Amino acid sequence: MIFIDSCYFIALSIKKDQWHNNAISLLDVIKEEDNCMVTDGVILETIAKVGYLGGGKKANIVYNNIKDNYTILTTNNLYDKAMVNHLKYDGSLSLVDVLIVEKMKELKAEKIISFDKDFDKVDGIARIK
């Protein structure tokens, strides 16, 4: 089981992104995983950024790829708990990122694909970059 952060999908979709080549190289890691998961917040962040940088058509393609190939998890039941940890990290982890962390804890997941080094602050999570 592995979680995927929005920065991965953005980098994969936008050729001029600094992490684009890294994202392509991680496709093999994703293919090897049995269950790749994203949160609803990851979809919101990804589509907003890809739409802004690459246009609506590209954002739609990315959305359909995520919807068809990844397990999408809702996080609305975790907002209160996430806000406690948002304060713990003094805002350095976004609310979407803290919701990912809370969902990972809930499912006892330990790996995330992300280029966001702020995940390195979280005990028990290994960031694959």
PDB file of C-alpha atoms in Angstrom:
ATOM      1  CA  MET A   1       0.000   0.000   0.000  1.00  0.00           C
ATOM      2  CA  ILE A   2       1.340   3.381  -0.999  1.00  0.00           C
ATOM      3  CA  PHE A   3      -0.072   6.896  -0.978  1.00  0.00           C
ATOM      4  CA  ILE A   4       0.526   9.363  -3.786  1.00  0.00           C
ATOM      5  CA  ASP A   5       0.793  13.107  -3.182  1.00  0.00           C
ATOM      6  CA  SER A   6      -0.479  15.764  -5.573  1.00  0.00           C
ATOM      7  CA  CYS A   7       3.018  17.028  -6.375  1.00  0.00           C
ATOM      8  CA  TYR A   8       3.704  13.673  -8.051  1.00  0.00           C
ATOM      9  CA  PHE A   9       0.732  13.963 -10.418  1.00  0.00           C
ATOM     10  CA  ILE A  10       1.547  17.600 -11.138  1.00  0.00           C
ATOM     11  CA  ALA A  11       5.172  16.788 -11.937  1.00  0.00           C
ATOM     12  CA  LEU A  12       4.155  13.870 -14.118  1.00  0.00           C
ATOM     13  CA  SER A  13       1.716  16.048 -16.078  1.00  0.00           C
ATOM     14  CA  ILE A  14       3.729  19.234 -16.498  1.00  0.00           C
ATOM     15  CA  LYS A  15       6.910  18.711 -18.543  1.00  0.00           C
ATOM     16  CA  LYS A  16       8.552  21.913 -17.296  1.00  0.00           C
ATOM     17  CA  ASP A  17       8.075  20.914 -13.639  1.00  0.00           C
ATOM     18  CA  GLN A  18      11.441  20.472 -11.883  1.00  0.00           C
ATOM     19  CA  TRP A  19      10.432  16.968 -10.756  1.00  0.00           C
ATOM     20  CA  HIS A  20       9.054  15.758 -14.105  1.00  0.00           C
ATOM     21  CA  ASN A  21      11.862  13.280 -14.847  1.00  0.00           C
ATOM     22  CA  ASN A  22      11.780  11.966 -11.279  1.00  0.00           C
ATOM     23  CA  ALA A  23       8.031  11.435 -11.606  1.00  0.00           C
ATOM     24  CA  ILE A  24       8.479   9.429 -14.787  1.00  0.00           C
ATOM     25  CA  SER A  25      11.119   7.251 -13.133  1.00  0.00           C
ATOM     26  CA  LEU A  26       8.704   6.487 -10.271  1.00  0.00           C
ATOM     27  CA  LEU A  27       6.126   4.954 -12.610  1.00  0.00           C
ATOM     28  CA  ASP A  28       7.817   1.571 -12.128  1.00  0.00           C
ATOM     29  CA  VAL A  29       7.502   1.873  -8.345  1.00  0.00           C
ATOM     30  CA  ILE A  30       3.787   2.587  -8.706  1.00  0.00           C
ATOM     31  CA  LYS A  31       3.263  -0.348 -11.072  1.00  0.00           C
ATOM     32  CA  GLU A  32       4.785  -2.698  -8.481  1.00  0.00           C
ATOM     33  CA  GLU A  33       2.362  -1.634  -5.741  1.00  0.00           C
ATOM     34  CA  ASP A  34      -0.835  -3.563  -5.107  1.00  0.00           C
ATOM     35  CA  ASN A  35      -2.826  -0.612  -3.831  1.00  0.00           C
ATOM     36  CA  CYS A  36      -2.062   3.004  -4.681  1.00  0.00           C
ATOM     37  CA  MET A  37      -4.165   5.527  -2.824  1.00  0.00           C
ATOM     38  CA  VAL A  38      -4.960   9.201  -2.974  1.00  0.00           C
ATOM     39  CA  THR A  39      -7.129  11.376  -0.796  1.00  0.00           C
ATOM     40  CA  ASP A  40      -9.902  13.612  -2.016  1.00  0.00           C
ATOM     41  CA  GLY A  41      -7.698  16.605  -1.175  1.00  0.00           C
ATOM     42  CA  VAL A  42      -4.973  15.330  -3.488  1.00  0.00           C
ATOM     43  CA  ILE A  43      -7.458  15.336  -6.345  1.00  0.00           C
ATOM     44  CA  LEU A  44      -8.486  18.920  -5.551  1.00  0.00           C
ATOM     45  CA  GLU A  45      -4.889  20.149  -5.379  1.00  0.00           C
ATOM     46  CA  THR A  46      -3.817  18.255  -8.480  1.00  0.00           C
ATOM     47  CA  ILE A  47      -6.666  19.340 -10.717  1.00  0.00           C
ATOM     48  CA  ALA A  48      -6.404  22.963  -9.593  1.00  0.00           C
ATOM     49  CA  LYS A  49      -2.664  23.143 -10.317  1.00  0.00           C
ATOM     50  CA  VAL A  50      -2.669  21.117 -13.537  1.00  0.00           C
ATOM     51  CA  GLY A  51      -5.628  23.119 -14.800  1.00  0.00           C
ATOM     52  CA  TYR A  52      -3.824  26.365 -14.024  1.00  0.00           C
ATOM     53  CA  LEU A  53      -0.530  25.281 -15.600  1.00  0.00           C
ATOM     54  CA  GLY A  54      -1.706  23.035 -18.414  1.00  0.00           C
ATOM     55  CA  GLY A  55      -5.324  23.892 -19.092  1.00  0.00           C
ATOM     56  CA  GLY A  56      -8.659  22.239 -18.504  1.00  0.00           C
ATOM     57  CA  LYS A  57      -8.229  19.427 -21.022  1.00  0.00           C
ATOM     58  CA  LYS A  58      -4.993  18.279 -19.401  1.00  0.00           C
ATOM     59  CA  ALA A  59      -6.598  18.511 -15.952  1.00  0.00           C
ATOM     60  CA  ASN A  60      -9.485  16.356 -17.179  1.00  0.00           C
ATOM     61  CA  ILE A  61      -7.069  13.724 -18.497  1.00  0.00           C
ATOM     62  CA  VAL A  62      -5.236  13.670 -15.157  1.00  0.00           C
ATOM     63  CA  TYR A  63      -8.502  13.408 -13.242  1.00  0.00           C
ATOM     64  CA  ASN A  64      -9.668  10.453 -15.316  1.00  0.00           C
ATOM     65  CA  ASN A  65      -6.282   8.751 -14.898  1.00  0.00           C
ATOM     66  CA  ILE A  66      -6.472   9.110 -11.116  1.00  0.00           C
ATOM     67  CA  LYS A  67     -10.113   8.028 -10.978  1.00  0.00           C
ATOM     68  CA  ASP A  68      -9.460   4.954 -13.115  1.00  0.00           C
ATOM     69  CA  ASN A  69      -6.181   3.795 -11.549  1.00  0.00           C
ATOM     70  CA  TYR A  70      -6.055   4.805  -7.882  1.00  0.00           C
ATOM     71  CA  THR A  71      -8.158   4.219  -4.796  1.00  0.00           C
ATOM     72  CA  ILE A  72      -9.668   7.540  -3.737  1.00  0.00           C
ATOM     73  CA  LEU A  73     -10.211   7.967  -0.010  1.00  0.00           C
ATOM     74  CA  THR A  74     -12.368  10.582   1.664  1.00  0.00           C
ATOM     75  CA  THR A  75     -11.005  12.549   4.589  1.00  0.00           C
ATOM     76  CA  ASN A  76     -13.946  14.653   5.779  1.00  0.00           C
ATOM     77  CA  ASN A  77     -14.159  12.619   8.995  1.00  0.00           C
ATOM     78  CA  LEU A  78     -10.576  13.584   9.873  1.00  0.00           C
ATOM     79  CA  TYR A  79     -10.724  17.399   9.797  1.00  0.00           C
ATOM     80  CA  ASP A  80     -10.700  17.928  13.579  1.00  0.00           C
ATOM     81  CA  LYS A  81      -7.812  15.525  14.118  1.00  0.00           C
ATOM     82  CA  ALA A  82      -5.955  17.018  11.157  1.00  0.00           C
ATOM     83  CA  MET A  83      -6.295  20.543  12.540  1.00  0.00           C
ATOM     84  CA  VAL A  84      -4.619  19.441  15.776  1.00  0.00           C
ATOM     85  CA  ASN A  85      -1.657  18.162  13.790  1.00  0.00           C
ATOM     86  CA  HIS A  86      -1.725  21.170  11.485  1.00  0.00           C
ATOM     87  CA  LEU A  87      -1.028  23.207  14.614  1.00  0.00           C
ATOM     88  CA  LYS A  88       1.596  20.674  15.763  1.00  0.00           C
ATOM     89  CA  TYR A  89       3.546  21.268  12.541  1.00  0.00           C
ATOM     90  CA  ASP A  90       2.808  25.010  12.797  1.00  0.00           C
ATOM     91  CA  GLY A  91       1.366  25.075   9.297  1.00  0.00           C
ATOM     92  CA  SER A  92       4.476  23.708   7.588  1.00  0.00           C
ATOM     93  CA  LEU A  93       2.364  20.743   6.476  1.00  0.00           C
ATOM     94  CA  SER A  94      -0.693  21.931   4.580  1.00  0.00           C
ATOM     95  CA  LEU A  95      -4.110  20.792   5.708  1.00  0.00           C
ATOM     96  CA  VAL A  96      -4.282  18.452   2.692  1.00  0.00           C
ATOM     97  CA  ASP A  97      -0.905  16.976   3.665  1.00  0.00           C
ATOM     98  CA  VAL A  98      -1.956  16.493   7.282  1.00  0.00           C
ATOM     99  CA  LEU A  99      -5.136  14.794   6.083  1.00  0.00           C
ATOM    100  CA  ILE A 100      -2.969  12.427   4.038  1.00  0.00           C
ATOM    101  CA  VAL A 101      -0.903  11.691   7.147  1.00  0.00           C
ATOM    102  CA  GLU A 102      -4.035  11.046   9.231  1.00  0.00           C
ATOM    103  CA  LYS A 103      -5.444   8.684   6.603  1.00  0.00           C
ATOM    104  CA  MET A 104      -2.094   6.896   6.388  1.00  0.00           C
ATOM    105  CA  LYS A 105      -2.070   6.430  10.164  1.00  0.00           C
ATOM    106  CA  GLU A 106      -5.645   5.173  10.085  1.00  0.00           C
ATOM    107  CA  LEU A 107      -4.713   2.541   7.492  1.00  0.00           C
ATOM    108  CA  LYS A 108      -1.256   1.841   8.936  1.00  0.00           C
ATOM    109  CA  ALA A 109       0.376   2.873   5.652  1.00  0.00           C
ATOM    110  CA  GLU A 110       4.029   3.864   5.774  1.00  0.00           C
ATOM    111  CA  LYS A 111       4.997   4.923   2.239  1.00  0.00           C
ATOM    112  CA  ILE A 112       4.193   8.001   0.221  1.00  0.00           C
ATOM    113  CA  ILE A 113       5.399   9.150  -3.170  1.00  0.00           C
ATOM    114  CA  SER A 114       6.016  12.858  -2.839  1.00  0.00           C
ATOM    115  CA  PHE A 115       8.563  15.508  -3.676  1.00  0.00           C
ATOM    116  CA  ASP A 116       7.428  17.507  -0.630  1.00  0.00           C
ATOM    117  CA  LYS A 117      10.196  17.236   1.973  1.00  0.00           C
ATOM    118  CA  ASP A 118       7.800  18.345   4.720  1.00  0.00           C
ATOM    119  CA  PHE A 119       6.610  14.732   4.910  1.00  0.00           C
ATOM    120  CA  ASP A 120      10.097  13.898   6.263  1.00  0.00           C
ATOM    121  CA  LYS A 121       9.040  15.556   9.535  1.00  0.00           C
ATOM    122  CA  VAL A 122       6.433  12.870  10.161  1.00  0.00           C
ATOM    123  CA  ASP A 123       7.541   9.833  12.144  1.00  0.00           C
ATOM    124  CA  GLY A 124       6.615   6.498  10.631  1.00  0.00           C
ATOM    125  CA  ILE A 125       6.333   7.715   7.045  1.00  0.00           C
ATOM    126  CA  ALA A 126       8.908   6.927   4.384  1.00  0.00           C
ATOM    127  CA  ARG A 127       8.900   9.348   1.484  1.00  0.00           C
ATOM    128  CA  ILE A 128       9.764   7.908  -1.902  1.00  0.00           C
ATOM    129  CA  LYS A 129      11.123  10.590  -4.199  1.00  0.00           C
TER     130      LYS A 129
END
